[in-house]
Amino acid sequence: MRRSTRERRPFTRYNLDEYVTLTDEREPQSYEEAMADSHKAEWVKAMQEEIKSLHENHTYDLVELPKGRKALKNKWMCRLTNEENNPRPTYKAHLVVKGFNQKKGVDFEEIFSPVVKMSSIQVVLSLVVSLDLEIEQLDIKIAFLHGDLQEEIYMEQPEGFEIVGK
């Protein structure tokens, strides 16, 4: 293999303390970690709220897996959020499907996942500063439920919320 002989230097444009920290590692990375966490009761309550929301919106039905179909796995994503007027953190849990196991033409026809580039965020923030505007954050719960799927997607039951015999 041919490799570059160029000397590699670390990126030094910004100081390390100028970067945004996305997590402080207080959040469990899996269901098992959430159940072993000292705040287990709060994580269970957050997961129960997510399951309740999914049921209320008729997001899924428990069915027998048809022959020749593969059930996708899922994962609990746990997040702590801090609100300005509330000194206590809010515990949030979201059930996400591991869609990377899907096959085009079988589980989906086309897929669109909106992603924001860091440069777009920087442009918006620079406009806010230069025009002396205010910016607010909005957390939309269960926004993904408003999309309609034409395909049948099969997913395993969420860990910790399995109903035996279904």
PDB file of N, CA, C and O in Angstrom, residues 103-151:
ATOM      1  N   LYS A 103     -33.375  -3.636   3.805  1.00  0.00           N
ATOM      2  CA  LYS A 103     -32.895  -3.837   2.438  1.00  0.00           C
ATOM      3  C   LYS A 103     -33.797  -3.074   1.480  1.00  0.00           C
ATOM      4  O   LYS A 103     -35.016  -3.171   1.554  1.00  0.00           O
ATOM      5  N   LYS A 104     -33.168  -2.320   0.586  1.00  0.00           N
ATOM      6  CA  LYS A 104     -33.918  -1.531  -0.385  1.00  0.00           C
ATOM      7  C   LYS A 104     -34.768  -2.455  -1.255  1.00  0.00           C
ATOM      8  O   LYS A 104     -34.307  -3.478  -1.729  1.00  0.00           O
ATOM      9  N   GLY A 105     -36.023  -2.085  -1.438  1.00  0.00           N
ATOM     10  CA  GLY A 105     -36.939  -2.884  -2.240  1.00  0.00           C
ATOM     11  C   GLY A 105     -37.674  -3.934  -1.429  1.00  0.00           C
ATOM     12  O   GLY A 105     -38.693  -4.452  -1.860  1.00  0.00           O
ATOM     13  N   VAL A 106     -37.167  -4.239  -0.228  1.00  0.00           N
ATOM     14  CA  VAL A 106     -37.833  -5.207   0.640  1.00  0.00           C
ATOM     15  C   VAL A 106     -38.506  -4.482   1.800  1.00  0.00           C
ATOM     16  O   VAL A 106     -39.709  -4.578   1.994  1.00  0.00           O
ATOM     17  N   ASP A 107     -37.707  -3.746   2.575  1.00  0.00           N
ATOM     18  CA  ASP A 107     -38.220  -3.017   3.728  1.00  0.00           C
ATOM     19  C   ASP A 107     -38.523  -1.549   3.428  1.00  0.00           C
ATOM     20  O   ASP A 107     -39.203  -0.893   4.193  1.00  0.00           O
ATOM     21  N   PHE A 108     -37.959  -1.016   2.346  1.00  0.00           N
ATOM     22  CA  PHE A 108     -38.218   0.372   1.997  1.00  0.00           C
ATOM     23  C   PHE A 108     -37.915   0.595   0.523  1.00  0.00           C
ATOM     24  O   PHE A 108     -37.191  -0.165  -0.100  1.00  0.00           O
ATOM     25  N   GLU A 109     -38.515   1.625  -0.027  1.00  0.00           N
ATOM     26  CA  GLU A 109     -38.260   1.999  -1.422  1.00  0.00           C
ATOM     27  C   GLU A 109     -37.243   3.136  -1.494  1.00  0.00           C
ATOM     28  O   GLU A 109     -36.313   3.122  -2.225  1.00  0.00           O
ATOM     29  N   GLU A 110     -37.478   4.166  -0.715  1.00  0.00           N
ATOM     30  CA  GLU A 110     -36.523   5.270  -0.635  1.00  0.00           C
ATOM     31  C   GLU A 110     -36.563   5.787   0.781  1.00  0.00           C
ATOM     32  O   GLU A 110     -37.517   5.563   1.507  1.00  0.00           O
ATOM     33  N   ILE A 111     -35.529   6.452   1.171  1.00  0.00           N
ATOM     34  CA  ILE A 111     -35.452   6.923   2.548  1.00  0.00           C
ATOM     35  C   ILE A 111     -34.938   8.358   2.547  1.00  0.00           C
ATOM     36  O   ILE A 111     -34.134   8.726   1.711  1.00  0.00           O
ATOM     37  N   PHE A 112     -35.456   9.138   3.472  1.00  0.00           N
ATOM     38  CA  PHE A 112     -34.998  10.511   3.621  1.00  0.00           C
ATOM     39  C   PHE A 112     -34.839  10.786   5.104  1.00  0.00           C
ATOM     40  O   PHE A 112     -35.764  10.573   5.880  1.00  0.00           O
ATOM     41  N   SER A 113     -33.698  11.197   5.494  1.00  0.00           N
ATOM     42  CA  SER A 113     -33.440  11.523   6.887  1.00  0.00           C
ATOM     43  C   SER A 113     -32.827  12.913   6.944  1.00  0.00           C
ATOM     44  O   SER A 113     -31.698  13.112   6.505  1.00  0.00           O
ATOM     45  N   PRO A 114     -33.589  13.900   7.436  1.00  0.00           N
ATOM     46  CA  PRO A 114     -33.052  15.249   7.482  1.00  0.00           C
ATOM     47  C   PRO A 114     -31.878  15.346   8.458  1.00  0.00           C
ATOM     48  O   PRO A 114     -31.975  14.920   9.598  1.00  0.00           O
ATOM     49  N   VAL A 115     -30.789  15.883   7.979  1.00  0.00           N
ATOM     50  CA  VAL A 115     -29.594  16.056   8.792  1.00  0.00           C
ATOM     51  C   VAL A 115     -29.120  17.484   8.616  1.00  0.00           C
ATOM     52  O   VAL A 115     -29.113  18.009   7.516  1.00  0.00           O
ATOM     53  N   VAL A 116     -28.745  18.103   9.711  1.00  0.00           N
ATOM     54  CA  VAL A 116     -28.283  19.479   9.660  1.00  0.00           C
ATOM     55  C   VAL A 116     -26.762  19.481   9.662  1.00  0.00           C
ATOM     56  O   VAL A 116     -26.134  18.823  10.481  1.00  0.00           O
ATOM     57  N   LYS A 117     -26.177  20.212   8.727  1.00  0.00           N
ATOM     58  CA  LYS A 117     -24.722  20.355   8.700  1.00  0.00           C
ATOM     59  C   LYS A 117     -24.312  21.425   9.704  1.00  0.00           C
ATOM     60  O   LYS A 117     -25.041  22.388   9.931  1.00  0.00           O
ATOM     61  N   MET A 118     -23.153  21.248  10.267  1.00  0.00           N
ATOM     62  CA  MET A 118     -22.640  22.219  11.237  1.00  0.00           C
ATOM     63  C   MET A 118     -22.522  23.605  10.602  1.00  0.00           C
ATOM     64  O   MET A 118     -22.776  24.615  11.247  1.00  0.00           O
ATOM     65  N   SER A 119     -22.177  23.675   9.314  1.00  0.00           N
ATOM     66  CA  SER A 119     -22.051  24.973   8.649  1.00  0.00           C
ATOM     67  C   SER A 119     -23.402  25.689   8.591  1.00  0.00           C
ATOM     68  O   SER A 119     -23.464  26.917   8.701  1.00  0.00           O
ATOM     69  N   SER A 120     -24.498  24.931   8.451  1.00  0.00           N
ATOM     70  CA  SER A 120     -25.837  25.548   8.445  1.00  0.00           C
ATOM     71  C   SER A 120     -26.154  26.151   9.804  1.00  0.00           C
ATOM     72  O   SER A 120     -26.701  27.254   9.900  1.00  0.00           O
ATOM     73  N   ILE A 121     -25.815  25.437  10.853  1.00  0.00           N
ATOM     74  CA  ILE A 121     -26.053  25.947  12.206  1.00  0.00           C
ATOM     75  C   ILE A 121     -25.220  27.202  12.432  1.00  0.00           C
ATOM     76  O   ILE A 121     -25.699  28.190  12.995  1.00  0.00           O
ATOM     77  N   GLN A 122     -23.984  27.195  11.966  1.00  0.00           N
ATOM     78  CA  GLN A 122     -23.112  28.357  12.141  1.00  0.00           C
ATOM     79  C   GLN A 122     -23.664  29.580  11.413  1.00  0.00           C
ATOM     80  O   GLN A 122     -23.612  30.698  11.929  1.00  0.00           O
ATOM     81  N   VAL A 123     -24.213  29.382  10.212  1.00  0.00           N
ATOM     82  CA  VAL A 123     -24.796  30.501   9.461  1.00  0.00           C
ATOM     83  C   VAL A 123     -25.983  31.077  10.216  1.00  0.00           C
ATOM     84  O   VAL A 123     -26.106  32.299  10.376  1.00  0.00           O
ATOM     85  N   VAL A 124     -26.852  30.211  10.712  1.00  0.00           N
ATOM     86  CA  VAL A 124     -28.032  30.687  11.445  1.00  0.00           C
ATOM     87  C   VAL A 124     -27.599  31.432  12.709  1.00  0.00           C
ATOM     88  O   VAL A 124     -28.114  32.518  13.005  1.00  0.00           O
ATOM     89  N   LEU A 125     -26.649  30.873  13.442  1.00  0.00           N
ATOM     90  CA  LEU A 125     -26.190  31.538  14.663  1.00  0.00           C
ATOM     91  C   LEU A 125     -25.516  32.876  14.367  1.00  0.00           C
ATOM     92  O   LEU A 125     -25.674  33.834  15.122  1.00  0.00           O
ATOM     93  N   SER A 126     -24.749  32.960  13.253  1.00  0.00           N
ATOM     94  CA  SER A 126     -24.138  34.248  12.903  1.00  0.00           C
ATOM     95  C   SER A 126     -25.192  35.288  12.543  1.00  0.00           C
ATOM     96  O   SER A 126     -25.055  36.455  12.877  1.00  0.00           O
ATOM     97  N   LEU A 127     -26.257  34.845  11.855  1.00  0.00           N
ATOM     98  CA  LEU A 127     -27.343  35.780  11.544  1.00  0.00           C
ATOM     99  C   LEU A 127     -28.019  36.260  12.819  1.00  0.00           C
ATOM    100  O   LEU A 127     -28.357  37.444  12.949  1.00  0.00           O
ATOM    101  N   VAL A 128     -28.241  35.377  13.761  1.00  0.00           N
ATOM    102  CA  VAL A 128     -28.860  35.751  15.034  1.00  0.00           C
ATOM    103  C   VAL A 128     -28.016  36.805  15.739  1.00  0.00           C
ATOM    104  O   VAL A 128     -28.524  37.813  16.217  1.00  0.00           O
ATOM    105  N   VAL A 129     -26.707  36.606  15.777  1.00  0.00           N
ATOM    106  CA  VAL A 129     -25.814  37.559  16.450  1.00  0.00           C
ATOM    107  C   VAL A 129     -25.759  38.876  15.691  1.00  0.00           C
ATOM    108  O   VAL A 129     -25.904  39.950  16.271  1.00  0.00           O
ATOM    109  N   SER A 130     -25.554  38.815  14.379  1.00  0.00           N
ATOM    110  CA  SER A 130     -25.386  40.048  13.607  1.00  0.00           C
ATOM    111  C   SER A 130     -26.669  40.880  13.527  1.00  0.00           C
ATOM    112  O   SER A 130     -26.610  42.096  13.458  1.00  0.00           O
ATOM    113  N   LEU A 131     -27.834  40.227  13.559  1.00  0.00           N
ATOM    114  CA  LEU A 131     -29.101  40.962  13.500  1.00  0.00           C
ATOM    115  C   LEU A 131     -29.697  41.204  14.883  1.00  0.00           C
ATOM    116  O   LEU A 131     -30.825  41.672  15.008  1.00  0.00           O
ATOM    117  N   ASP A 132     -28.940  40.851  15.923  1.00  0.00           N
ATOM    118  CA  ASP A 132     -29.370  41.022  17.312  1.00  0.00           C
ATOM    119  C   ASP A 132     -30.740  40.382  17.556  1.00  0.00           C
ATOM    120  O   ASP A 132     -31.643  40.989  18.115  1.00  0.00           O
ATOM    121  N   LEU A 133     -30.864  39.129  17.112  1.00  0.00           N
ATOM    122  CA  LEU A 133     -32.107  38.379  17.301  1.00  0.00           C
ATOM    123  C   LEU A 133     -31.976  37.461  18.510  1.00  0.00           C
ATOM    124  O   LEU A 133     -30.915  37.345  19.102  1.00  0.00           O
ATOM    125  N   GLU A 134     -33.071  36.827  18.858  1.00  0.00           N
ATOM    126  CA  GLU A 134     -33.054  35.835  19.922  1.00  0.00           C
ATOM    127  C   GLU A 134     -33.310  34.482  19.289  1.00  0.00           C
ATOM    128  O   GLU A 134     -33.974  34.380  18.261  1.00  0.00           O
ATOM    129  N   ILE A 135     -32.784  33.433  19.912  1.00  0.00           N
ATOM    130  CA  ILE A 135     -32.980  32.093  19.386  1.00  0.00           C
ATOM    131  C   ILE A 135     -33.528  31.212  20.502  1.00  0.00           C
ATOM    132  O   ILE A 135     -33.174  31.384  21.664  1.00  0.00           O
ATOM    133  N   GLU A 136     -34.447  30.324  20.141  1.00  0.00           N
ATOM    134  CA  GLU A 136     -35.033  29.397  21.102  1.00  0.00           C
ATOM    135  C   GLU A 136     -34.929  27.987  20.557  1.00  0.00           C
ATOM    136  O   GLU A 136     -34.908  27.777  19.352  1.00  0.00           O
ATOM    137  N   GLN A 137     -34.878  27.052  21.475  1.00  0.00           N
ATOM    138  CA  GLN A 137     -34.839  25.643  21.088  1.00  0.00           C
ATOM    139  C   GLN A 137     -36.229  25.048  21.290  1.00  0.00           C
ATOM    140  O   GLN A 137     -36.902  25.359  22.256  1.00  0.00           O
ATOM    141  N   LEU A 138     -36.625  24.188  20.379  1.00  0.00           N
ATOM    142  CA  LEU A 138     -37.931  23.554  20.460  1.00  0.00           C
ATOM    143  C   LEU A 138     -37.737  22.051  20.403  1.00  0.00           C
ATOM    144  O   LEU A 138     -37.065  21.536  19.506  1.00  0.00           O
ATOM    145  N   ASP A 139     -38.285  21.350  21.357  1.00  0.00           N
ATOM    146  CA  ASP A 139     -38.192  19.896  21.391  1.00  0.00           C
ATOM    147  C   ASP A 139     -39.559  19.337  21.028  1.00  0.00           C
ATOM    148  O   ASP A 139     -40.523  19.505  21.768  1.00  0.00           O
ATOM    149  N   ILE A 140     -39.649  18.713  19.869  1.00  0.00           N
ATOM    150  CA  ILE A 140     -40.926  18.167  19.419  1.00  0.00           C
ATOM    151  C   ILE A 140     -40.936  16.685  19.716  1.00  0.00           C
ATOM    152  O   ILE A 140     -40.149  15.922  19.174  1.00  0.00           O
ATOM    153  N   LYS A 141     -41.829  16.290  20.603  1.00  0.00           N
ATOM    154  CA  LYS A 141     -41.912  14.888  20.984  1.00  0.00           C
ATOM    155  C   LYS A 141     -42.713  14.135  19.927  1.00  0.00           C
ATOM    156  O   LYS A 141     -43.708  14.629  19.420  1.00  0.00           O
ATOM    157  N   ILE A 142     -42.277  12.966  19.601  1.00  0.00           N
ATOM    158  CA  ILE A 142     -42.915  12.033  18.663  1.00  0.00           C
ATOM    159  C   ILE A 142     -43.198  12.634  17.288  1.00  0.00           C
ATOM    160  O   ILE A 142     -44.162  12.278  16.635  1.00  0.00           O
ATOM    161  N   ALA A 143     -42.357  13.536  16.819  1.00  0.00           N
ATOM    162  CA  ALA A 143     -42.560  14.157  15.508  1.00  0.00           C
ATOM    163  C   ALA A 143     -42.522  13.124  14.393  1.00  0.00           C
ATOM    164  O   ALA A 143     -43.219  13.262  13.389  1.00  0.00           O
ATOM    165  N   PHE A 144     -41.740  12.056  14.573  1.00  0.00           N
ATOM    166  CA  PHE A 144     -41.603  11.039  13.534  1.00  0.00           C
ATOM    167  C   PHE A 144     -42.894  10.288  13.282  1.00  0.00           C
ATOM    168  O   PHE A 144     -43.050   9.640  12.252  1.00  0.00           O
ATOM    169  N   LEU A 145     -43.851  10.365  14.191  1.00  0.00           N
ATOM    170  CA  LEU A 145     -45.091   9.607  14.036  1.00  0.00           C
ATOM    171  C   LEU A 145     -46.008  10.179  12.969  1.00  0.00           C
ATOM    172  O   LEU A 145     -46.995   9.559  12.607  1.00  0.00           O
ATOM    173  N   HIS A 146     -45.689  11.346  12.458  1.00  0.00           N
ATOM    174  CA  HIS A 146     -46.573  11.975  11.484  1.00  0.00           C
ATOM    175  C   HIS A 146     -46.294  11.543  10.058  1.00  0.00           C
ATOM    176  O   HIS A 146     -46.975  11.958   9.141  1.00  0.00           O
ATOM    177  N   GLY A 147     -45.309  10.714   9.862  1.00  0.00           N
ATOM    178  CA  GLY A 147     -45.009  10.205   8.525  1.00  0.00           C
ATOM    179  C   GLY A 147     -45.783   8.923   8.262  1.00  0.00           C
ATOM    180  O   GLY A 147     -46.032   8.131   9.162  1.00  0.00           O
ATOM    181  N   ASP A 148     -46.194   8.721   7.017  1.00  0.00           N
ATOM    182  CA  ASP A 148     -46.916   7.505   6.646  1.00  0.00           C
ATOM    183  C   ASP A 148     -45.983   6.568   5.901  1.00  0.00           C
ATOM    184  O   ASP A 148     -45.265   6.982   4.994  1.00  0.00           O
ATOM    185  N   LEU A 149     -46.002   5.305   6.280  1.00  0.00           N
ATOM    186  CA  LEU A 149     -45.203   4.289   5.607  1.00  0.00           C
ATOM    187  C   LEU A 149     -46.104   3.441   4.730  1.00  0.00           C
ATOM    188  O   LEU A 149     -47.203   3.079   5.130  1.00  0.00           O
ATOM    189  N   GLN A 150     -45.633   3.122   3.536  1.00  0.00           N
ATOM    190  CA  GLN A 150     -46.370   2.215   2.672  1.00  0.00           C
ATOM    191  C   GLN A 150     -45.900   0.774   2.910  1.00  0.00           C
ATOM    192  O   GLN A 150     -46.631  -0.162   2.658  1.00  0.00           O
ATOM    193  N   GLU A 151     -44.664   0.607   3.367  1.00  0.00           N
ATOM    194  CA  GLU A 151     -44.094  -0.714   3.570  1.00  0.00           C
ATOM    195  C   GLU A 151     -44.493  -1.256   4.936  1.00  0.00           C
ATOM    196  O   GLU A 151     -44.795  -0.504   5.851  1.00  0.00           O
TER     197      GLU A 151
END
